[in-house]
Each structure stands twice: as C-alpha cells, then as structure tokens.
Amino acid sequence: MLAAVNLNLAPSCWPVLPHVQNFALACERSHLALCFGLCHFSITKLSPKTNMSFTRSFVYSRHKLLNIYSCNLSTSAIKYQNVQQSTAAVKRICIVGAGPAGFYAAQYLLKQLSDCTVDIVEKLPVPFGLVRFGVAPDHPEVKNVINTFTKTAEHPRLRFFGNVTLGEDVSLQELRDRYHAVLLTYGADQDRELQLDNERQAPHVISARKFVAWYNGLPGAEQLQPDLSGRDVTIVGQGNVAVDVARMLLSPIDTLKLTDTTEYALEALARSKVERVHLVGRRGPLQAAFTIKELREMLKLPNVETCWRAADFTGIAEQVDKLQRPRRRLTELMLKSLGEQRKPRAAANGKQFLPIFLRAPKAIAANEMEFSITELQENEAAVATEASERLPADLILRSIGYKSSCADAGINFDPKRGHVCNRQGRVLKPGESDAVEPGLYVAGWLCTGPTGVILTTMNGAFAVAKTICDDIANKAVDTASAKPGFEPGSRRIVNWEGWRRIDQHESEAGKAKGKPREKIVSTEQMLRIAGV
Amino acid sequence: MLVINTIRNSARLTLRNAWLRNSLASRTGPTNFSRTFSLGLTLRQQDVVNVTFVRANGERIKSSGKVGDSLLDVVVNNNVDLDGFGACEGTLTCSTCHLIFKVPDYEKLPDKPGDEELDMLDLAYELTDTSRLGCQITLTKEMDGLEVQVPATINDARAA
C-alpha cells in the first residue's frame, strides 16, 4: 500500500519539500480509500494508478493487508509531518552502486534516519548488481532478495538514478558537494590475474568473471564468445564462482533453458563439447574455498561424475575430528564422495568434474596448462616445488578472485589490494595519516574485498550504514547546511519507473519461452524500453 | 487522523467478526450467536502459538503465529523488527533467519535439520549446536511459549 501511495506521488512531488504536506494528505486519503477497499471490497474509489498497485498487493491475505496498513502507513504520514517541520535538517545521502551492499545500506539508513533522503546512483540502466549479473541463473531463490530491495527502492525517500557513471557523468567531488554523505558500493568489476607470461595474449584464457557476465547478460559481455569446442576446461581457483562456472558447463542444457540464462549463452552451451572440467587449487582439501552447498549441488548433478584424487586426501581423514563444524562437514562430504567413487571410466554420455588440489599455475600452452606441485607449510600457505604436472586445457578459466577498480581519481584507492583504503567503512585520506574523509564511506566488496556470501555483505552494509548514522549524530558529518542533491540535467536517466518498464518487458519476453525473464543485454535497448 | 483511526478500528472489528463467523460456520455448522463468540475465542486461542524472540542485548520481542506457520512467517506477518531476516524468503539459500534454541526446546522439535539446512547454518554467525533456520521450524501447539535467541546484529551493538 505504501507502494501505491508512492507510485502515485513520489516521482513528481517528493524531491520538492514544500509538497511533503500534500504527500501526507494524500497518504490520509489513501487510508480512507484503503478502508473502503477492505470493508466493502470496492476499489472503485482509488485512482487508476493506485488501483493497479492495490490489485498487486491484494494477493496478501486481508490479515496481512491490515498489518501492513496499520503498522507502516499510519507512521509514514506522521514521519512526513516531521520531515516537513525540520525542512532545513534533511540529510542527503548518496549511494554509488545499486548492488546488495548499496540496497542494504539504503534500507538501514531509511529506517534509522527519519529525516534523510537517499539517492542511489548506478552505472547501468538496471539495478541489483551481482544479484542480477553474478548469482548463477540456476539459483533463482538467491535472487529473492530483489523483493526486499524493491521495497527499499519504492520508499518515498529514495530516488534511483540508473545510467549514471561515477568518474564520467559525475565526479566524486561533485557528489560530495551535493550530499552530506557519500557511500561508495560499486563493487569489484575486475579480476585478479595469474601473473603468467602469455596470459593476456593466449586466446583460450578468459576470466571466470567475464564468463559469468556473459551467461548473465551484463552489457558488453555478449561479445565474449568462449570457445567451447574442446573437451577439457581447466578452471584455476576453487571458490564458489569457479564452482558456479563448472556447474554451468556441466549442467544438462534442458535445465538451463528454464532459467534466465541469456539466449546466446544457451545456444553456445547447447553446442558445447566440454566433457571434463578440472577445478584446480593451490592448497589442500582442508583449505578448499567452495562452500558445502555448492559442492553438494555438484555431487547431485545428473550425468556428471565427480572424480577426486585419492592422493590429495592423504592424512585428511585423521584430522576431521579436530575441525570446526563447517569445515568438518565440508571435509566429511568430500571424503564420503571419495569413498563412493568408482574407478575412473569413460562413460558414453557422462561428464566429469575433477577437483584437483595442491597445484599452482605455472605456464600456459596451446591445449594444456602446466602446474607446479605445491606443499603446504605450517601456516597453510602453499609453496611450489620443482615438480610439475600438465593438465589438458582447451579452455582456461581464471577464477582466483575479483578486485575493484578506481572509478574516480578522487578516491583513495589501494591498487595492490584492489579496494578503497578505509577504516571500518570510513574512507581514509590519502597519505600516511590515519585521518578520515568526513562524509565519505565505502561498503561491500569495494570495502572488504570480494569475499563472503550475501549475509556477509548485508551485515557489512548495515554496519557501515550505522557508522554513517553515528557520525551524523556526533556531528562528525556536517549536516547544518542544505545540500541540493543530484541534478540529472539532460542526461538519459533511468529512474525506478523506467526500471519497472524494463522489468516488465523482460518478464513478458521470458514467459513466452518458459523462462523467468529474458534479459535485455543492450544498454541502448534498455534505455529505449525505459523511455529515455 | 482521528477519523482514520476510527474507520480503521471499525474495519478491524468487522473483519474479526466476519472471520469468527466464517471459521465457526466451517467447523461446527450453524449455532446461536452468543455461543459463537465465546467458542470462537476458544478456538482462536488454541490455534495461536506465542513466541518470544530474545535479542542478544536481552530485549524481548513477544509475537505469535498460528499452528502451521513457520518462525519466518511469524517474523514477516507481525513485522517483527529484525533487519534482513529471511532474505531468501524461506528457500534455504541464505542463513539470515538463524535462531538459537534452548537445549530442551531444540530436542523437542519434531523434525531434525536436513543436510541442506545444516549446509546453510554452517555459513551463519554464532553457530551453536542448537541453531536452526527459522524458515524450517513449523509451529505446533506444543511450542506455545517458545523462546528463541536471535544472534547478535548490528543494532544490538548500538543498544548494548
């Protein structure tokens, strides 16, 4: 219901504060209309726009409607009156990057600071970052967080500006001048390299990040054209991205056709001749970076045999009891799978998933890759020995971690570690000093480096958002003077309404093919559908 | 606001009466109205399961659900103030609805956690031997009065 009010009024009147009173009034009017709807099941008194949202929300039970109505709406009208009374003190916060970190931070700020407005600026015309472009298409449940993010985005004190690139369309300095606080959450769009000689020249070496972007339809990634005509793929790295990529390469194509995998990727995967995927890590089974859920999924993939190397597990079983529960359960699952494994065989249709431990990348050749055999030290670091092994590799996928890029020269960026220099989310001033930039923050992978699951990012983003609230309360951030916020000017901006048009278009296009959505990949087409 | 509140309250009453009449009609058939009301209340109380969520800072949030609801339903339906709870909406792909049970309560739970639930719990903060995911716990009558611990969140740090 809040969305209904929001839809009707927010875009036109929210940014102009004197109109807030109208907003509150309209809220009250909607209350009335809502009561009519509830008591008599008549929604004729609502305007057509509100009507649409009403129907959408009507899937809730009456009980839930009442709940939402009584808990949220009655307070929102009061909140707006408060905002109106303290017009001068509106805190303007800008978040750069509409991924999970940005949305979770926005959610927290809007809830904790009743007198703030949040603007989210996003490089792409579409929101959700890695939830849309990173999460594997066969993990649609993980994307349910989009529902929460959408609720946040439709909050009347939030504005979305899609198709605005920091460092190109707007500078960091400009944003800092226009907002009381700026939070950078633009993530990690680069990947770590193997540091091998011909890594960049060799046509059969591509980054797993680009491969993920390719099947997920990130604008620009459709040109990748990975060569899947060979039998062997070697993935360097054993994180969950590596396992996602392995699963996409080995999954039955009919399963993938029911996901929102891009059409061009489905065509390429349908023609794929890949039969064996090697997943190579520098360290041992006890240091494996993938999580147990991802491994269990691999073990359950139809028509795919997981083949472990027994030698990798020497002495591992004896250590299981000493391990913490998560590591113990993961190791037990690997050992169980190893125990059930049959002699390697060349099945007619069967594909193979081959996790290989204690091998560090050494050299790249035409159809193979050379790895140093490593030994583990006391501190669990892997050290290369003289010995080496060659693995067949018609395609090499590099998956040893993401890193961020420096979007604006004004950011104090650590190029070595690939993230923004910060202390608990407060961006540090350049140089040796420990001083922080007042009103400049960082969260998500741009802050912590690319690790963890959505829970990690959520907690991190909440923590930084809390830091912002604390700094505002302690006057560490000056909010005395009014700030204008972002002015789109003549730029082609996709606002939330524009995204909803794209979303609807994609969902309808997907329905025809039995997919949850058919993603639009061209930025130009996105802008056209958004109507800008 | 006064007008609004009045209308809201009357709407709520109307709904509740309608609900009571419907539920009774479906269960016991036609009967006289004075009995309807009291019997309706009894039935309603039997269906309600009271649950208390205890935050890490000691704050107690009392709430309730119906038999058959999950603990995630209780949080969502009652707008229980737990930020980020149930991110994946009960599909066993996150661990944001992690709750910690008292040992006797944990042992009394009708279903043991499956592999998939344990897999997600392994990624939770403050994992204990009596941890469960709220989305996997279905309320029964016997659980009335249940108290569950919510792992520390960023808000607890502030309040503590």
XYZ file of C-alpha atoms in Angstrom:
692
model
C 0.000 0.000 0.000
C 2.872 2.239 0.742
C 3.985 1.421 -2.772
C 0.636 2.544 -4.073
C 0.894 5.939 -2.481
C 4.466 6.106 -3.511
C 3.747 5.314 -7.151
C 1.124 7.971 -7.289
C 3.065 10.797 -5.779
C 6.695 10.184 -5.148
C 8.259 10.915 -8.533
C 6.503 14.204 -9.022
C 6.466 15.740 -5.590
C 8.952 14.077 -3.314
C 12.151 15.954 -4.148
C 10.401 19.281 -3.519
C 9.946 19.539 0.193
C 7.058 22.015 0.441
C 4.990 19.325 -1.231
C 5.501 16.979 1.639
C 2.341 18.218 3.218
C 0.446 17.202 0.106
C 2.069 13.856 0.416
C 0.889 13.427 3.977
C -2.593 14.477 2.976
C -2.567 12.062 0.102
C -1.468 9.357 2.497
C -4.513 10.035 4.576
C -6.759 9.997 1.572
C -5.344 6.667 0.584
C -6.037 5.421 4.072
C -9.659 6.217 3.537
C -9.698 4.546 0.172
C -7.995 1.548 1.643
C -10.623 1.180 4.324
C -13.337 1.218 1.707
C -11.440 -1.453 -0.142
C -11.155 -3.594 2.956
C -14.674 -3.277 4.265
C -16.671 -3.432 1.098
C -14.223 -4.951 -1.343
C -14.768 -1.999 -3.551
C -11.751 -0.374 -5.049
C -13.552 1.964 -7.336
C -12.673 4.968 -5.197
C -8.990 4.610 -5.964
C -7.306 6.322 -8.856
C -6.299 4.039 -11.733
C -2.619 4.121 -10.751
C -3.268 3.252 -7.125
C -5.766 0.700 -8.272
C -3.059 -1.200 -10.124
C -0.874 -1.456 -7.064
C -3.830 -2.322 -4.934
C -4.582 -5.329 -7.099
C -0.957 -6.326 -6.902
C -0.938 -6.173 -3.142
C -4.241 -7.942 -2.895
C -2.505 -11.292 -3.119
C -1.770 -10.728 0.539
C -4.413 -12.008 2.870
C -6.721 -9.440 4.403
C -4.947 -10.015 7.675
C -1.594 -9.110 6.201
C -3.058 -6.084 4.487
C -4.346 -4.801 7.773
C -0.966 -5.362 9.296
C 0.905 -3.505 6.634
C -1.698 -0.800 6.710
C -1.731 -0.242 10.430
C 1.974 -0.657 11.079
C 3.517 1.167 8.153
C 1.104 3.686 6.768
C -0.055 5.361 9.911
C 3.521 6.066 10.915
C 4.607 7.218 7.466
C 2.161 10.110 7.462
C 3.425 11.223 10.845
C 7.015 10.868 9.698
C 6.350 13.134 6.780
C 4.937 15.777 9.003
C 8.152 15.594 10.989
C 10.210 15.954 7.851
C 8.193 18.971 6.947
C 8.768 20.626 10.289
C 12.521 20.295 10.036
C 12.996 21.049 6.361
C 16.427 22.557 6.851
C 17.797 19.451 8.504
C 17.114 16.942 5.720
C 20.208 14.794 5.428
C 21.059 13.928 1.867
C 22.968 10.706 1.366
C 24.186 9.378 -1.965
C 24.978 5.714 -2.560
C 27.073 4.857 -5.618
C 26.220 1.377 -6.885
C 22.840 -0.395 -6.773
C 24.066 -3.827 -5.710
C 23.319 -5.700 -2.483
C 25.633 -3.530 -0.344
C 24.014 -0.346 -1.652
C 20.471 -1.564 -1.136
C 21.091 -2.976 2.334
C 22.789 0.253 3.397
C 19.863 2.263 1.983
C 17.390 0.056 3.850
C 19.184 0.705 7.119
C 19.602 4.448 6.589
C 15.952 5.000 5.636
C 14.827 3.112 8.699
C 17.182 4.688 11.224
C 17.274 8.274 9.951
C 13.729 9.552 9.610
C 14.992 12.858 8.243
C 17.259 11.581 5.491
C 16.817 11.102 1.782
C 18.833 8.510 -0.083
C 19.748 8.680 -3.765
C 21.231 5.610 -5.432
C 23.375 6.269 -8.478
C 24.045 3.263 -10.724
C 26.318 2.914 -13.746
C 23.976 0.513 -15.576
C 20.395 1.357 -16.501
C 19.246 -1.586 -14.331
C 19.629 -2.211 -10.581
C 20.733 -5.123 -8.341
C 24.395 -5.533 -9.379
C 25.707 -9.023 -8.795
C 22.291 -10.344 -7.772
C 21.359 -9.870 -11.419
C 24.763 -10.303 -13.067
C 26.622 -12.593 -10.661
C 24.242 -15.055 -8.989
C 24.014 -18.174 -11.132
C 20.842 -18.419 -13.253
C 20.061 -21.837 -11.735
C 19.958 -20.259 -8.258
C 16.759 -18.211 -8.659
C 15.961 -18.495 -4.924
C 19.025 -16.434 -4.052
C 17.547 -13.642 -6.171
C 14.539 -13.380 -3.842
C 16.449 -10.585 -2.084
C 15.337 -8.474 -5.055
C 11.882 -8.291 -3.427
C 13.359 -6.653 -0.339
C 15.497 -4.328 -2.470
C 12.427 -3.343 -4.493
C 10.587 -2.453 -1.302
C 13.533 -0.240 -0.328
C 13.662 1.333 -3.782
C 9.978 2.225 -3.623
C 10.424 4.015 -0.321
C 9.267 7.621 -0.833
C 12.582 8.993 0.441
C 14.663 7.056 -2.074
C 15.467 8.017 -5.650
C 17.152 5.740 -8.196
C 19.339 7.191 -10.942
C 20.313 4.456 -13.394
C 22.789 5.010 -16.249
C 24.999 7.422 -14.307
C 28.699 6.544 -14.149
C 30.887 7.862 -11.362
C 34.029 9.428 -12.807
C 32.364 10.024 -16.196
C 28.903 11.522 -15.793
C 29.556 12.849 -12.337
C 32.730 13.266 -10.300
C 33.177 12.229 -6.703
C 33.836 15.844 -5.761
C 30.555 16.908 -7.337
C 28.670 14.259 -5.363
C 30.409 15.235 -2.132
C 29.451 18.865 -2.735
C 25.841 17.917 -3.357
C 25.369 15.472 -0.469
C 26.095 15.389 3.235
C 27.437 11.860 2.935
C 28.513 9.677 0.008
C 28.719 5.896 0.311
C 30.653 4.012 -2.354
C 29.328 0.498 -3.025
C 30.230 -0.031 -6.664
C 31.748 -3.438 -6.022
C 34.502 -5.319 -7.790
C 34.391 -5.343 -11.579
C 37.926 -6.593 -12.315
C 39.629 -9.895 -11.638
C 42.954 -10.965 -10.299
C 45.362 -12.277 -12.880
C 47.584 -15.349 -12.746
C 50.710 -13.285 -13.494
C 51.807 -15.739 -16.173
C 53.655 -14.706 -19.330
C 51.188 -15.194 -22.137
C 48.074 -14.945 -20.010
C 46.702 -11.877 -21.788
C 47.639 -12.958 -25.307
C 46.504 -16.582 -25.189
C 43.053 -16.680 -26.804
C 41.932 -19.656 -24.740
C 42.457 -17.927 -21.377
C 39.425 -15.981 -20.165
C 38.356 -14.761 -16.778
C 35.574 -16.609 -14.982
C 34.154 -13.206 -14.083
C 33.683 -12.427 -17.783
C 32.217 -15.873 -18.380
C 29.688 -15.287 -15.586
C 28.889 -11.849 -17.013
C 28.446 -13.488 -20.440
C 25.843 -16.046 -19.397
C 24.144 -13.491 -17.117
C 23.829 -10.804 -19.801
C 25.995 -7.978 -18.496
C 26.005 -5.285 -21.202
C 29.203 -5.632 -23.212
C 29.908 -9.216 -22.132
C 27.897 -10.718 -25.001
C 30.962 -10.315 -27.221
C 32.995 -12.864 -25.230
C 32.271 -15.901 -27.436
C 34.055 -18.512 -25.321
C 35.347 -21.442 -27.338
C 33.504 -24.485 -26.003
C 34.530 -26.789 -28.852
C 37.198 -28.601 -26.820
C 36.771 -31.494 -24.431
C 38.716 -30.163 -21.441
C 38.180 -26.999 -19.443
C 40.570 -26.107 -16.644
C 39.370 -23.645 -14.049
C 42.103 -22.083 -11.927
C 40.681 -21.375 -8.481
C 38.210 -23.210 -6.282
C 35.851 -20.562 -4.960
C 32.101 -20.566 -5.449
C 32.446 -18.596 -8.696
C 34.649 -21.394 -10.034
C 32.079 -23.990 -8.969
C 29.227 -21.943 -10.498
C 31.084 -21.850 -13.804
C 31.817 -25.595 -13.632
C 28.142 -26.298 -12.942
C 27.003 -24.115 -15.845
C 29.389 -26.003 -18.154
C 28.284 -29.449 -16.938
C 24.548 -28.960 -16.292
C 22.063 -30.544 -18.690
C 21.050 -27.867 -21.170
C 17.344 -28.593 -20.655
C 17.662 -27.497 -17.024
C 19.381 -24.273 -18.002
C 16.702 -23.474 -20.587
C 14.276 -22.941 -17.700
C 16.498 -20.264 -16.144
C 17.143 -16.658 -17.144
C 20.432 -17.583 -18.825
C 20.801 -15.349 -21.881
C 19.646 -16.851 -25.166
C 23.054 -16.546 -26.875
C 24.712 -18.351 -23.942
C 22.131 -21.143 -24.088
C 22.836 -21.589 -27.794
C 26.582 -21.755 -27.181
C 26.182 -24.146 -24.235
C 23.885 -26.373 -26.299
C 26.673 -26.727 -28.880
C 29.331 -27.206 -26.195
C 31.653 -30.217 -26.497
C 33.010 -29.809 -22.975
C 33.122 -33.121 -21.116
C 35.638 -32.637 -18.344
C 36.018 -29.673 -16.038
C 39.110 -29.523 -13.824
C 38.875 -27.339 -10.733
C 42.413 -26.620 -9.622
C 43.515 -25.100 -6.318
C 46.913 -24.253 -4.862
C 46.134 -25.600 -1.434
C 44.661 -28.777 0.012
C 41.175 -30.127 0.721
C 41.183 -28.556 4.192
C 41.606 -25.114 2.621
C 39.038 -25.603 -0.159
C 37.314 -22.280 -0.827
C 33.958 -23.536 -2.125
C 31.101 -23.907 0.338
C 29.326 -27.141 1.099
C 26.043 -26.180 -0.576
C 27.807 -25.645 -3.897
C 29.705 -28.932 -3.582
C 26.573 -30.899 -2.705
C 24.917 -29.479 -5.798
C 27.803 -30.664 -7.977
C 27.608 -34.131 -6.460
C 23.902 -34.269 -7.341
C 24.239 -33.073 -10.946
C 22.667 -35.653 -13.250
C 25.053 -37.401 -15.622
C 28.132 -35.872 -14.022
C 30.666 -37.903 -12.111
C 32.827 -36.142 -9.522
C 36.332 -37.606 -9.557
C 38.638 -36.844 -6.641
C 42.317 -37.734 -6.469
C 42.829 -40.076 -3.542
C 46.432 -38.843 -3.125
C 45.160 -35.326 -2.357
C 43.418 -36.713 0.721
C 46.399 -38.391 2.362
C 46.174 -37.849 6.107
C 42.983 -35.784 5.835
C 40.585 -38.266 7.463
C 42.689 -38.257 10.627
C 42.245 -34.503 11.021
C 38.474 -34.341 10.600
C 37.637 -34.552 14.298
C 39.772 -31.522 15.122
C 37.940 -29.253 12.685
C 35.241 -26.670 13.355
C 31.781 -27.771 12.293
C 31.531 -26.022 8.859
C 34.981 -27.199 7.762
C 34.370 -30.624 9.266
C 31.099 -31.153 7.415
C 32.620 -29.986 4.125
C 35.596 -32.326 4.548
C 33.358 -35.226 5.538
C 31.292 -34.700 2.401
C 34.419 -34.753 0.222
C 35.682 -37.912 1.947
C 32.283 -39.582 1.598
C 32.182 -38.765 -2.093
C 35.764 -40.017 -2.486
C 34.806 -43.281 -0.772
C 31.849 -43.820 -3.083
C 33.852 -43.072 -6.200
C 34.264 -45.791 -8.775
C 37.365 -46.349 -10.876
C 37.714 -43.575 -13.460
C 35.921 -44.596 -16.590
C 34.992 -43.078 -19.892
C 31.222 -43.230 -19.842
C 29.377 -42.725 -23.102
C 27.365 -39.662 -22.099
C 28.882 -38.988 -18.729
C 30.710 -35.795 -17.975
C 33.333 -35.398 -15.300
C 34.014 -32.851 -12.604
C 37.596 -33.133 -11.371
C 38.643 -31.160 -8.285
C 42.446 -31.134 -8.046
C 44.360 -29.854 -5.030
C 47.951 -28.705 -4.375
C 48.663 -27.370 -7.864
C 49.770 -23.780 -8.584
C 49.578 -22.290 -12.115
C 52.994 -22.226 -13.811
C 52.674 -21.906 -17.584
C 50.098 -21.754 -20.345
C 50.429 -23.836 -23.513
C 48.155 -24.324 -26.507
C 45.916 -27.105 -25.255
C 47.252 -27.628 -21.798
C 48.334 -25.872 -18.683
C 51.347 -26.564 -16.514
C 51.001 -26.535 -12.745
C 53.667 -26.655 -10.030
C 53.053 -29.299 -7.428
C 52.825 -27.498 -4.099
C 53.409 -28.349 -0.472
C 51.573 -26.878 2.462
C 53.516 -25.055 5.138
C 52.651 -24.797 8.815
C 50.686 -21.602 8.214
C 48.688 -23.373 5.482
C 50.372 -21.381 2.692
C 51.134 -23.339 -0.489
C 54.748 -23.348 -1.713
C 55.640 -24.524 -5.206
C 58.111 -27.375 -5.535
C 60.310 -28.170 -8.531
C 57.915 -30.865 -9.675
C 55.108 -30.025 -12.063
C 52.140 -31.572 -13.819
C 50.417 -30.803 -17.103
C 46.649 -30.811 -17.331
C 44.677 -30.798 -20.577
C 43.047 -27.415 -21.123
C 41.269 -26.457 -24.335
C 39.844 -23.542 -22.410
C 41.336 -21.964 -19.288
C 39.117 -20.014 -16.920
C 40.845 -17.805 -14.385
C 38.889 -17.624 -11.149
C 41.248 -16.528 -8.403
C 39.277 -13.570 -7.121
C 37.804 -10.242 -8.082
C 39.208 -6.815 -7.440
C 37.721 -3.370 -7.639
C 38.671 -0.574 -9.959
C 39.230 3.066 -9.089
C 36.227 4.798 -10.644
C 37.288 8.354 -9.828
C 40.700 9.910 -9.363
C 39.466 11.419 -6.099
C 39.177 8.020 -4.407
C 41.965 6.907 -2.073
C 42.388 3.533 -3.740
C 44.807 0.718 -2.954
C 45.610 -0.725 -6.391
C 47.567 -3.631 -4.948
C 44.746 -4.968 -2.846
C 42.079 -3.686 -5.195
C 39.890 -1.875 -2.693
C 39.319 1.562 -1.179
C 41.531 2.465 1.791
C 39.227 2.608 4.773
C 38.825 2.078 8.469
C 35.555 0.309 9.276
C 33.918 1.809 6.226
C 35.223 5.355 6.710
C 37.378 6.261 3.712
C 40.878 7.346 4.724
C 42.571 10.485 3.450
C 45.459 9.799 1.057
C 48.926 9.605 2.563
C 50.271 8.025 5.674
C 47.907 9.698 8.101
C 45.051 7.894 9.779
C 42.615 10.744 9.161
C 39.293 10.011 7.517
C 37.500 11.917 4.767
C 34.462 13.382 6.525
C 31.244 12.193 4.912
C 32.825 9.615 2.602
C 32.204 5.921 3.183
C 32.648 2.570 1.490
C 30.837 -0.753 1.898
C 30.510 -4.139 0.189
C 33.266 -5.727 -1.857
C 34.777 -2.309 -2.625
C 35.436 -2.089 1.134
C 36.231 -5.629 2.218
C 37.483 -7.266 -0.942
C 35.489 -9.927 -2.772
C 34.630 -12.458 -0.086
C 31.617 -13.876 1.664
C 28.003 -14.647 0.916
C 25.018 -12.292 0.879
C 24.788 -12.462 4.683
C 28.344 -11.115 4.945
C 27.606 -8.234 2.600
C 24.344 -7.495 4.412
C 25.970 -7.298 7.826
C 28.855 -5.245 6.456
C 26.499 -2.781 4.772
C 24.345 -2.458 7.898
C 27.480 -1.775 9.946
C 28.725 0.984 7.636
C 25.227 2.499 7.467
C 25.205 2.545 11.263
C 28.603 4.290 11.208
C 27.060 6.963 8.968
C 24.147 7.385 11.409
C 26.583 7.638 14.325
C 28.780 10.182 12.537
C 25.741 12.314 11.718
C 24.541 12.107 15.330
C 28.015 13.012 16.641
C 28.315 15.881 14.152
C 31.387 14.259 12.615
C 29.472 14.865 9.398
C 28.318 18.441 8.973
C 24.622 18.490 8.107
C 23.903 22.077 9.065
C 23.747 23.497 5.554
C 21.196 22.315 2.973
C 22.501 20.285 0.056
C 20.929 20.197 -3.392
C 21.340 16.512 -4.281
C 21.967 15.152 -7.770
C 20.659 17.080 -10.765
C 20.293 14.791 -13.765
C 20.280 17.697 -16.251
C 19.889 16.443 -19.797
C 21.404 13.029 -19.109
C 19.426 9.924 -20.056
C 18.493 8.721 -16.581
C 16.587 5.541 -15.823
C 14.506 6.112 -12.717
C 12.643 3.377 -10.853
C 9.613 3.679 -13.124
C 11.956 3.161 -16.051
C 13.389 0.027 -14.452
C 9.877 -1.299 -13.871
C 9.186 -0.940 -17.576
C 12.377 -2.870 -18.378
C 11.497 -5.465 -15.739
C 8.016 -5.956 -17.163
C 9.355 -6.203 -20.698
C 11.914 -8.841 -19.669
C 9.371 -10.873 -17.698
C 6.938 -10.911 -20.598
C 9.659 -11.855 -23.081
C 10.719 -14.668 -20.743
C 7.193 -16.001 -20.287
C 6.948 -16.800 -23.978
C 9.991 -19.090 -23.637
C 9.168 -20.594 -20.244
C 11.942 -18.588 -18.580
C 11.550 -16.315 -15.559
C 12.825 -13.462 -17.726
C 14.696 -12.811 -20.934
C 17.316 -10.248 -20.019
C 17.928 -7.314 -22.295
C 21.643 -7.065 -22.891
C 21.988 -3.905 -24.938
C 22.194 -0.713 -22.915
C 20.625 1.213 -25.773
C 17.625 -1.127 -25.844
C 17.278 -0.846 -22.053
C 17.163 2.935 -22.333
C 14.624 2.772 -25.137
C 12.300 0.474 -23.193
C 12.701 2.633 -20.090
C 11.501 5.508 -22.256
C 14.523 7.782 -22.003
C -6.132 11.062 11.951
C -8.938 10.513 14.443
C -11.389 9.775 11.660
C -8.898 7.473 10.033
C -8.289 5.579 13.243
C -11.979 5.163 13.887
C -12.551 3.790 10.446
C -9.567 1.550 10.787
C -10.721 0.141 14.079
C -14.206 -0.492 12.831
C -12.751 -2.192 9.785
C -10.680 -4.387 12.033
C -13.694 -5.333 14.154
C -15.804 -6.052 11.112
C -13.091 -8.275 9.762
C -12.630 -10.115 13.011
C -16.324 -10.792 13.439
C -16.554 -11.971 9.871
C -13.586 -14.215 10.470
C -15.069 -15.660 13.642
C -18.384 -16.362 11.966
C -16.715 -17.965 8.958
C -14.405 -20.117 10.983
C -17.239 -21.292 13.152
C -19.551 -21.971 10.249
C -16.934 -24.140 8.653
C -16.135 -26.048 11.812
C -19.360 -26.570 13.715
C -22.189 -25.517 11.445
C -24.967 -23.126 12.443
C -25.289 -22.255 16.103
C -26.583 -19.345 18.154
C -24.597 -16.153 18.172
C -23.851 -15.774 21.900
C -22.108 -19.143 21.965
C -20.454 -18.362 18.707
C -18.411 -15.609 20.206
C -17.003 -17.454 23.198
C -16.423 -20.694 21.350
C -14.795 -18.712 18.587
C -12.375 -17.210 21.032
C -11.503 -20.601 22.491
C -10.784 -21.988 19.078
C -8.719 -18.985 18.283
C -6.625 -19.269 21.429
C -5.920 -22.898 20.713
C -4.610 -22.023 17.284
C -2.349 -19.257 18.475
C 1.244 -20.081 19.346
C 3.083 -17.442 21.341
C 6.745 -16.972 20.546
C 9.303 -14.676 22.156
C 12.357 -13.555 20.227
C 15.225 -12.607 22.536
C 17.842 -10.339 21.039
C 21.496 -10.545 22.008
C 21.101 -7.381 24.103
C 18.373 -9.032 26.165
C 15.458 -7.217 24.539
C 12.413 -9.494 24.326
C 10.044 -9.270 21.407
C 6.761 -11.077 22.030
C 4.905 -12.260 18.999
C 2.604 -15.038 17.889
C 1.636 -17.174 14.957
C -0.805 -19.902 14.056
C -0.184 -23.625 14.134
C 1.393 -24.450 10.771
C 3.168 -21.104 10.380
C 6.951 -21.122 10.250
C 9.001 -18.926 12.559
C 9.881 -16.888 9.464
C 6.129 -16.373 8.863
C 5.804 -15.105 12.438
C 8.526 -12.508 11.848
C 7.137 -11.413 8.467
C 3.426 -11.394 9.400
C 3.992 -9.420 12.585
C 6.640 -7.064 11.196
C 8.993 -8.197 13.953
C 11.868 -5.727 13.877
C 14.769 -7.922 12.763
C 16.695 -6.302 9.921
C 17.499 -8.552 6.986
C 15.713 -11.580 8.472
C 14.646 -14.095 5.813
C 16.496 -12.613 2.835
C 15.863 -15.630 0.567
C 12.239 -15.881 1.730
C 12.476 -19.369 3.134
C 14.122 -21.149 0.205
C 17.144 -22.487 2.101
C 19.662 -20.354 0.260
C 20.750 -17.972 2.997
C 21.145 -18.121 6.753
C 19.628 -14.778 7.721
C 16.792 -16.434 9.693
C 19.235 -18.198 12.027
C 17.750 -18.713 15.520
C 19.203 -20.349 18.606
C 17.018 -22.663 20.718
C 17.282 -23.708 24.345
C 18.525 -27.285 24.561
C 15.207 -28.832 25.759
C 13.245 -26.919 23.103
C 15.731 -27.960 20.430
C 15.421 -31.603 21.388
C 11.632 -31.436 21.325
C 11.487 -30.079 17.756
C 9.571 -32.587 15.652
C 11.968 -32.580 12.681
C 15.727 -32.790 12.732
C 17.587 -30.396 10.398
C 18.296 -31.808 6.932
C 21.650 -31.621 5.132
C 20.591 -28.560 3.153
C 19.608 -26.679 6.311
C 22.862 -27.637 8.051
C 24.780 -26.512 4.955
C 23.306 -23.036 5.237
C 23.687 -22.941 9.021
C 27.399 -23.601 8.516
C 27.621 -20.109 6.997
C 25.810 -18.426 9.899
C 27.447 -16.245 12.501
C 27.460 -17.500 16.116
C 26.595 -21.038 15.075
C 25.671 -23.263 18.039
C 24.675 -26.905 18.455
C 21.068 -25.792 18.938
C 20.920 -23.465 15.930
C 18.132 -23.791 13.373
C 16.820 -21.762 10.467
C 13.527 -20.103 11.372
C 12.052 -20.875 7.959
C 12.341 -24.597 8.652
C 10.524 -24.613 12.005
C 6.780 -25.157 11.733
C 4.774 -24.117 14.783
C 2.854 -26.753 16.695
C 0.512 -26.281 19.668
C 3.210 -27.710 21.941
C 5.537 -24.844 21.055
C 3.309 -22.244 22.730
C 5.506 -20.016 24.912
C 8.659 -20.819 22.930
C 11.659 -18.529 23.455
C 14.328 -18.288 20.793
C 17.570 -16.331 20.791
C 18.353 -14.093 17.822
C 22.102 -13.906 17.048
C 23.701 -10.505 17.616
C 23.102 -7.969 14.897
C 24.491 -4.530 14.375
C 21.550 -2.998 16.246
C 22.377 -4.939 19.391
C 25.830 -3.413 19.454
C 24.247 0.017 19.481
C 21.730 -0.776 22.203
C 24.208 -2.627 24.391
